[in-house]
Amino acid sequence: MAYYTVGTIVNTHGIKGEVRIIATTDFPESRFAVGSTLYAFQKGQSKPVTLTVATMRKHKNFYLLGFEGKPSINDVEIYKQSTLKVTDNELETADLQPGEYYYHQIVGLKVVTEDGEELGEIKEILSPGANDVWVVARPGKDDLLLPKIDDVVKKVDLDAGQVIVELMEGLE
């Protein structure tokens, strides 16, 4: 079974069993909805722990989750620094619109200019605010930060394993 990361538990929150989550998914409202199943991968453990979301609310830049059967801080403290994942079956529940992709589909694609010049490979996606930023690892150079906007990203071709871009002035 394949698992995909949707967030990280960074700390506990209060004494009533809530944890702070940094989301790494485009669909946090549906991923962390009450009743959702998440798998907590803890450092040093070979098997994930299955958790069912009992409560969810947004607080600043975090999502605060409570889990069924975990009413106290003592019940959730062991999950600090765990990575939260979903299975590939749960991926199909989120409807992607044209031009939307899962992070795992984008990471690893080659980046090519419209002129055919190969720039590198996408190694990471950042979500700092208004739009995502794709981090391109370039051999022998610093990473290139590409904003995910229509003026820059011209075409995503998953079948060919590449992204065609137009570099705006100042990006390089």
PDB file of C-alpha atoms in Angstrom:
ATOM      1  CA  MET A   1       0.000   0.000   0.000  1.00  0.00           C
ATOM      2  CA  ALA A   2       1.363   3.438  -0.928  1.00  0.00           C
ATOM      3  CA  TYR A   3       1.182   6.328   1.516  1.00  0.00           C
ATOM      4  CA  TYR A   4       1.289  10.051   0.768  1.00  0.00           C
ATOM      5  CA  THR A   5       2.252  12.757   3.258  1.00  0.00           C
ATOM      6  CA  VAL A   6      -0.458  15.286   4.151  1.00  0.00           C
ATOM      7  CA  GLY A   7       1.073  16.912   7.234  1.00  0.00           C
ATOM      8  CA  THR A   8       3.334  16.804  10.253  1.00  0.00           C
ATOM      9  CA  ILE A   9       2.396  16.879  13.921  1.00  0.00           C
ATOM     10  CA  VAL A  10       4.637  19.608  15.306  1.00  0.00           C
ATOM     11  CA  ASN A  11       3.356  19.796  18.870  1.00  0.00           C
ATOM     12  CA  THR A  12       0.479  19.280  21.255  1.00  0.00           C
ATOM     13  CA  HIS A  13      -2.043  22.068  21.894  1.00  0.00           C
ATOM     14  CA  GLY A  14      -3.642  22.467  25.303  1.00  0.00           C
ATOM     15  CA  ILE A  15      -4.462  19.570  27.619  1.00  0.00           C
ATOM     16  CA  LYS A  16      -7.495  18.091  25.843  1.00  0.00           C
ATOM     17  CA  GLY A  17      -5.662  15.898  23.334  1.00  0.00           C
ATOM     18  CA  GLU A  18      -5.295  18.303  20.417  1.00  0.00           C
ATOM     19  CA  VAL A  19      -2.197  18.383  18.216  1.00  0.00           C
ATOM     20  CA  ARG A  20      -0.826  21.103  15.928  1.00  0.00           C
ATOM     21  CA  ILE A  21      -0.473  20.112  12.307  1.00  0.00           C
ATOM     22  CA  ILE A  22       1.511  21.799   9.552  1.00  0.00           C
ATOM     23  CA  ALA A  23      -0.374  20.797   6.413  1.00  0.00           C
ATOM     24  CA  THR A  24       1.509  19.695   3.308  1.00  0.00           C
ATOM     25  CA  THR A  25      -1.574  19.038   1.229  1.00  0.00           C
ATOM     26  CA  ASP A  26      -3.643  21.179  -1.107  1.00  0.00           C
ATOM     27  CA  PHE A  27      -6.804  19.751   0.483  1.00  0.00           C
ATOM     28  CA  PRO A  28      -6.421  20.271   4.250  1.00  0.00           C
ATOM     29  CA  GLU A  29     -10.146  20.824   4.845  1.00  0.00           C
ATOM     30  CA  SER A  30     -11.041  17.414   3.392  1.00  0.00           C
ATOM     31  CA  ARG A  31      -7.911  15.546   4.549  1.00  0.00           C
ATOM     32  CA  PHE A  32      -8.406  16.593   8.167  1.00  0.00           C
ATOM     33  CA  ALA A  33     -12.223  16.505   8.188  1.00  0.00           C
ATOM     34  CA  VAL A  34     -13.940  14.873  11.147  1.00  0.00           C
ATOM     35  CA  GLY A  35     -14.120  11.123  10.510  1.00  0.00           C
ATOM     36  CA  SER A  36     -11.040  11.034   8.236  1.00  0.00           C
ATOM     37  CA  THR A  37      -8.471   8.303   8.736  1.00  0.00           C
ATOM     38  CA  LEU A  38      -4.828   9.329   8.993  1.00  0.00           C
ATOM     39  CA  TYR A  39      -1.723   7.221   9.487  1.00  0.00           C
ATOM     40  CA  ALA A  40       0.926   8.540  11.893  1.00  0.00           C
ATOM     41  CA  PHE A  41       4.457   7.465  11.037  1.00  0.00           C
ATOM     42  CA  GLN A  42       6.688   7.844  14.077  1.00  0.00           C
ATOM     43  CA  LYS A  43      10.471   7.857  14.031  1.00  0.00           C
ATOM     44  CA  GLY A  44      11.826   4.457  14.926  1.00  0.00           C
ATOM     45  CA  GLN A  45       8.519   2.627  14.406  1.00  0.00           C
ATOM     46  CA  SER A  46       8.038   0.234  11.495  1.00  0.00           C
ATOM     47  CA  LYS A  47       4.227   0.321  11.395  1.00  0.00           C
ATOM     48  CA  PRO A  48       2.029   3.414  11.283  1.00  0.00           C
ATOM     49  CA  VAL A  49      -0.602   4.166  13.913  1.00  0.00           C
ATOM     50  CA  THR A  50      -4.134   4.567  12.540  1.00  0.00           C
ATOM     51  CA  LEU A  51      -5.891   7.687  13.835  1.00  0.00           C
ATOM     52  CA  THR A  52      -9.456   8.887  13.208  1.00  0.00           C
ATOM     53  CA  VAL A  53     -10.074  12.631  13.329  1.00  0.00           C
ATOM     54  CA  ALA A  54     -12.616  13.573  16.024  1.00  0.00           C
ATOM     55  CA  THR A  55     -12.216  17.368  15.937  1.00  0.00           C
ATOM     56  CA  MET A  56     -10.633  19.843  13.538  1.00  0.00           C
ATOM     57  CA  ARG A  57     -10.191  23.594  13.587  1.00  0.00           C
ATOM     58  CA  LYS A  58      -7.830  26.116  12.045  1.00  0.00           C
ATOM     59  CA  HIS A  59      -5.616  28.179  14.347  1.00  0.00           C
ATOM     60  CA  LYS A  60      -3.165  30.685  12.840  1.00  0.00           C
ATOM     61  CA  ASN A  61      -1.040  28.732  10.310  1.00  0.00           C
ATOM     62  CA  PHE A  62      -1.864  25.377  11.880  1.00  0.00           C
ATOM     63  CA  TYR A  63      -4.685  22.869  11.944  1.00  0.00           C
ATOM     64  CA  LEU A  64      -5.623  21.614  15.388  1.00  0.00           C
ATOM     65  CA  LEU A  65      -6.813  18.016  15.405  1.00  0.00           C
ATOM     66  CA  GLY A  66      -8.241  15.801  18.091  1.00  0.00           C
ATOM     67  CA  PHE A  67      -8.428  12.040  17.592  1.00  0.00           C
ATOM     68  CA  GLU A  68     -11.039   9.495  18.622  1.00  0.00           C
ATOM     69  CA  GLY A  69     -10.113   7.757  21.865  1.00  0.00           C
ATOM     70  CA  LYS A  70      -7.368  10.312  22.654  1.00  0.00           C
ATOM     71  CA  PRO A  71      -9.000  12.862  25.040  1.00  0.00           C
ATOM     72  CA  SER A  72      -5.856  13.968  26.899  1.00  0.00           C
ATOM     73  CA  ILE A  73      -2.472  15.513  26.183  1.00  0.00           C
ATOM     74  CA  ASN A  74      -0.974  12.319  27.620  1.00  0.00           C
ATOM     75  CA  ASP A  75      -2.626  10.300  24.835  1.00  0.00           C
ATOM     76  CA  VAL A  76      -1.166  12.348  21.973  1.00  0.00           C
ATOM     77  CA  GLU A  77       2.225  13.483  23.244  1.00  0.00           C
ATOM     78  CA  ILE A  78       3.896  10.403  21.731  1.00  0.00           C
ATOM     79  CA  TYR A  79       2.825  11.539  18.244  1.00  0.00           C
ATOM     80  CA  LYS A  80       4.862  14.756  18.278  1.00  0.00           C
ATOM     81  CA  GLN A  81       7.059  14.981  15.148  1.00  0.00           C
ATOM     82  CA  SER A  82       5.089  12.192  13.449  1.00  0.00           C
ATOM     83  CA  THR A  83       4.362  12.438   9.747  1.00  0.00           C
ATOM     84  CA  LEU A  84       0.683  12.125   8.845  1.00  0.00           C
ATOM     85  CA  LYS A  85      -0.131  10.229   5.678  1.00  0.00           C
ATOM     86  CA  VAL A  86      -3.097   8.921   3.698  1.00  0.00           C
ATOM     87  CA  THR A  87      -3.275   5.859   1.473  1.00  0.00           C
ATOM     88  CA  ASP A  88      -3.518   5.984  -2.297  1.00  0.00           C
ATOM     89  CA  ASN A  89      -7.200   4.979  -1.945  1.00  0.00           C
ATOM     90  CA  GLU A  90      -7.912   8.264  -0.167  1.00  0.00           C
ATOM     91  CA  LEU A  91      -6.239  10.274  -2.936  1.00  0.00           C
ATOM     92  CA  GLU A  92      -9.090   9.500  -5.295  1.00  0.00           C
ATOM     93  CA  THR A  93     -11.632  11.180  -3.012  1.00  0.00           C
ATOM     94  CA  ALA A  94     -10.375  14.675  -3.786  1.00  0.00           C
ATOM     95  CA  ASP A  95     -11.524  15.956  -7.159  1.00  0.00           C
ATOM     96  CA  LEU A  96      -8.726  17.604  -9.085  1.00  0.00           C
ATOM     97  CA  GLN A  97      -9.662  20.351 -11.494  1.00  0.00           C
ATOM     98  CA  PRO A  98      -7.815  20.702 -14.810  1.00  0.00           C
ATOM     99  CA  GLY A  99      -4.375  22.134 -14.082  1.00  0.00           C
ATOM    100  CA  GLU A 100      -4.327  20.794 -10.505  1.00  0.00           C
ATOM    101  CA  TYR A 101      -1.914  18.067  -9.457  1.00  0.00           C
ATOM    102  CA  TYR A 102      -0.885  16.167  -6.373  1.00  0.00           C
ATOM    103  CA  TYR A 103       2.520  17.134  -5.018  1.00  0.00           C
ATOM    104  CA  HIS A 104       3.865  13.626  -5.603  1.00  0.00           C
ATOM    105  CA  GLN A 105       2.977  13.931  -9.310  1.00  0.00           C
ATOM    106  CA  ILE A 106       5.066  17.105  -9.694  1.00  0.00           C
ATOM    107  CA  VAL A 107       8.121  16.279  -7.579  1.00  0.00           C
ATOM    108  CA  GLY A 108      10.666  14.509  -9.784  1.00  0.00           C
ATOM    109  CA  LEU A 109       9.538  15.994 -13.116  1.00  0.00           C
ATOM    110  CA  LYS A 110      12.174  17.476 -15.438  1.00  0.00           C
ATOM    111  CA  VAL A 111      11.934  21.206 -16.077  1.00  0.00           C
ATOM    112  CA  VAL A 112      12.500  22.331 -19.672  1.00  0.00           C
ATOM    113  CA  THR A 113      12.277  25.790 -21.219  1.00  0.00           C
ATOM    114  CA  GLU A 114      10.126  26.437 -24.280  1.00  0.00           C
ATOM    115  CA  ASP A 115      13.396  26.455 -26.272  1.00  0.00           C
ATOM    116  CA  GLY A 116      14.189  22.896 -25.138  1.00  0.00           C
ATOM    117  CA  GLU A 117      16.895  23.758 -22.596  1.00  0.00           C
ATOM    118  CA  GLU A 118      16.795  21.350 -19.658  1.00  0.00           C
ATOM    119  CA  LEU A 119      17.009  23.255 -16.362  1.00  0.00           C
ATOM    120  CA  GLY A 120      16.830  20.488 -13.769  1.00  0.00           C
ATOM    121  CA  GLU A 121      14.359  18.470 -11.733  1.00  0.00           C
ATOM    122  CA  ILE A 122      11.656  19.556  -9.293  1.00  0.00           C
ATOM    123  CA  LYS A 123      12.765  18.436  -5.845  1.00  0.00           C
ATOM    124  CA  GLU A 124      10.271  20.172  -3.567  1.00  0.00           C
ATOM    125  CA  ILE A 125       7.121  22.293  -3.489  1.00  0.00           C
ATOM    126  CA  LEU A 126       6.793  25.244  -1.132  1.00  0.00           C
ATOM    127  CA  SER A 127       3.472  26.880  -0.205  1.00  0.00           C
ATOM    128  CA  PRO A 128       4.440  30.315   1.121  1.00  0.00           C
ATOM    129  CA  GLY A 129       1.224  32.144   0.294  1.00  0.00           C
ATOM    130  CA  ALA A 130      -0.662  33.167  -2.823  1.00  0.00           C
ATOM    131  CA  ASN A 131       0.826  30.473  -5.062  1.00  0.00           C
ATOM    132  CA  ASP A 132       3.054  27.436  -4.764  1.00  0.00           C
ATOM    133  CA  VAL A 133       6.758  27.670  -5.554  1.00  0.00           C
ATOM    134  CA  TRP A 134       8.441  24.752  -7.283  1.00  0.00           C
ATOM    135  CA  VAL A 135      12.078  24.228  -6.239  1.00  0.00           C
ATOM    136  CA  VAL A 136      14.197  23.032  -9.163  1.00  0.00           C
ATOM    137  CA  ALA A 137      17.495  21.290  -8.425  1.00  0.00           C
ATOM    138  CA  ARG A 138      20.026  22.326 -11.076  1.00  0.00           C
ATOM    139  CA  PRO A 139      23.310  20.467 -11.531  1.00  0.00           C
ATOM    140  CA  GLY A 140      26.240  22.690 -10.566  1.00  0.00           C
ATOM    141  CA  LYS A 141      24.023  25.696  -9.765  1.00  0.00           C
ATOM    142  CA  ASP A 142      21.843  27.016  -6.983  1.00  0.00           C
ATOM    143  CA  ASP A 143      18.235  25.835  -6.840  1.00  0.00           C
ATOM    144  CA  LEU A 144      15.800  27.699  -9.069  1.00  0.00           C
ATOM    145  CA  LEU A 145      12.537  28.876  -7.493  1.00  0.00           C
ATOM    146  CA  LEU A 146       9.646  28.813  -9.965  1.00  0.00           C
ATOM    147  CA  PRO A 147       6.334  30.384  -8.987  1.00  0.00           C
ATOM    148  CA  LYS A 148       3.388  28.194 -10.046  1.00  0.00           C
ATOM    149  CA  ILE A 149       1.724  30.852 -12.204  1.00  0.00           C
ATOM    150  CA  ASP A 150       0.494  30.667 -15.793  1.00  0.00           C
ATOM    151  CA  ASP A 151       3.108  33.184 -16.987  1.00  0.00           C
ATOM    152  CA  VAL A 152       5.904  30.811 -15.928  1.00  0.00           C
ATOM    153  CA  VAL A 153       4.518  27.246 -16.037  1.00  0.00           C
ATOM    154  CA  LYS A 154       3.289  26.769 -19.592  1.00  0.00           C
ATOM    155  CA  LYS A 155       2.577  23.030 -19.640  1.00  0.00           C
ATOM    156  CA  VAL A 156       2.708  20.074 -17.260  1.00  0.00           C
ATOM    157  CA  ASP A 157       3.087  16.824 -19.188  1.00  0.00           C
ATOM    158  CA  LEU A 158       2.870  13.933 -16.726  1.00  0.00           C
ATOM    159  CA  ASP A 159       3.141  11.316 -19.502  1.00  0.00           C
ATOM    160  CA  ALA A 160       6.433  12.791 -20.739  1.00  0.00           C
ATOM    161  CA  GLY A 161       7.615  13.459 -17.169  1.00  0.00           C
ATOM    162  CA  GLN A 162       8.334  17.127 -17.758  1.00  0.00           C
ATOM    163  CA  VAL A 163       7.213  20.675 -17.139  1.00  0.00           C
ATOM    164  CA  ILE A 164       7.636  23.297 -19.854  1.00  0.00           C
ATOM    165  CA  VAL A 165       8.367  26.778 -18.507  1.00  0.00           C
ATOM    166  CA  GLU A 166       9.086  30.295 -19.684  1.00  0.00           C
ATOM    167  CA  LEU A 167      11.637  31.992 -17.482  1.00  0.00           C
ATOM    168  CA  MET A 168      10.559  35.536 -16.695  1.00  0.00           C
ATOM    169  CA  GLU A 169      13.186  38.201 -16.239  1.00  0.00           C
ATOM    170  CA  GLY A 170      14.736  38.023 -12.795  1.00  0.00           C
ATOM    171  CA  LEU A 171      13.971  34.368 -12.060  1.00  0.00           C
ATOM    172  CA  GLU A 172      17.442  33.081 -12.802  1.00  0.00           C
TER     173      GLU A 172
END
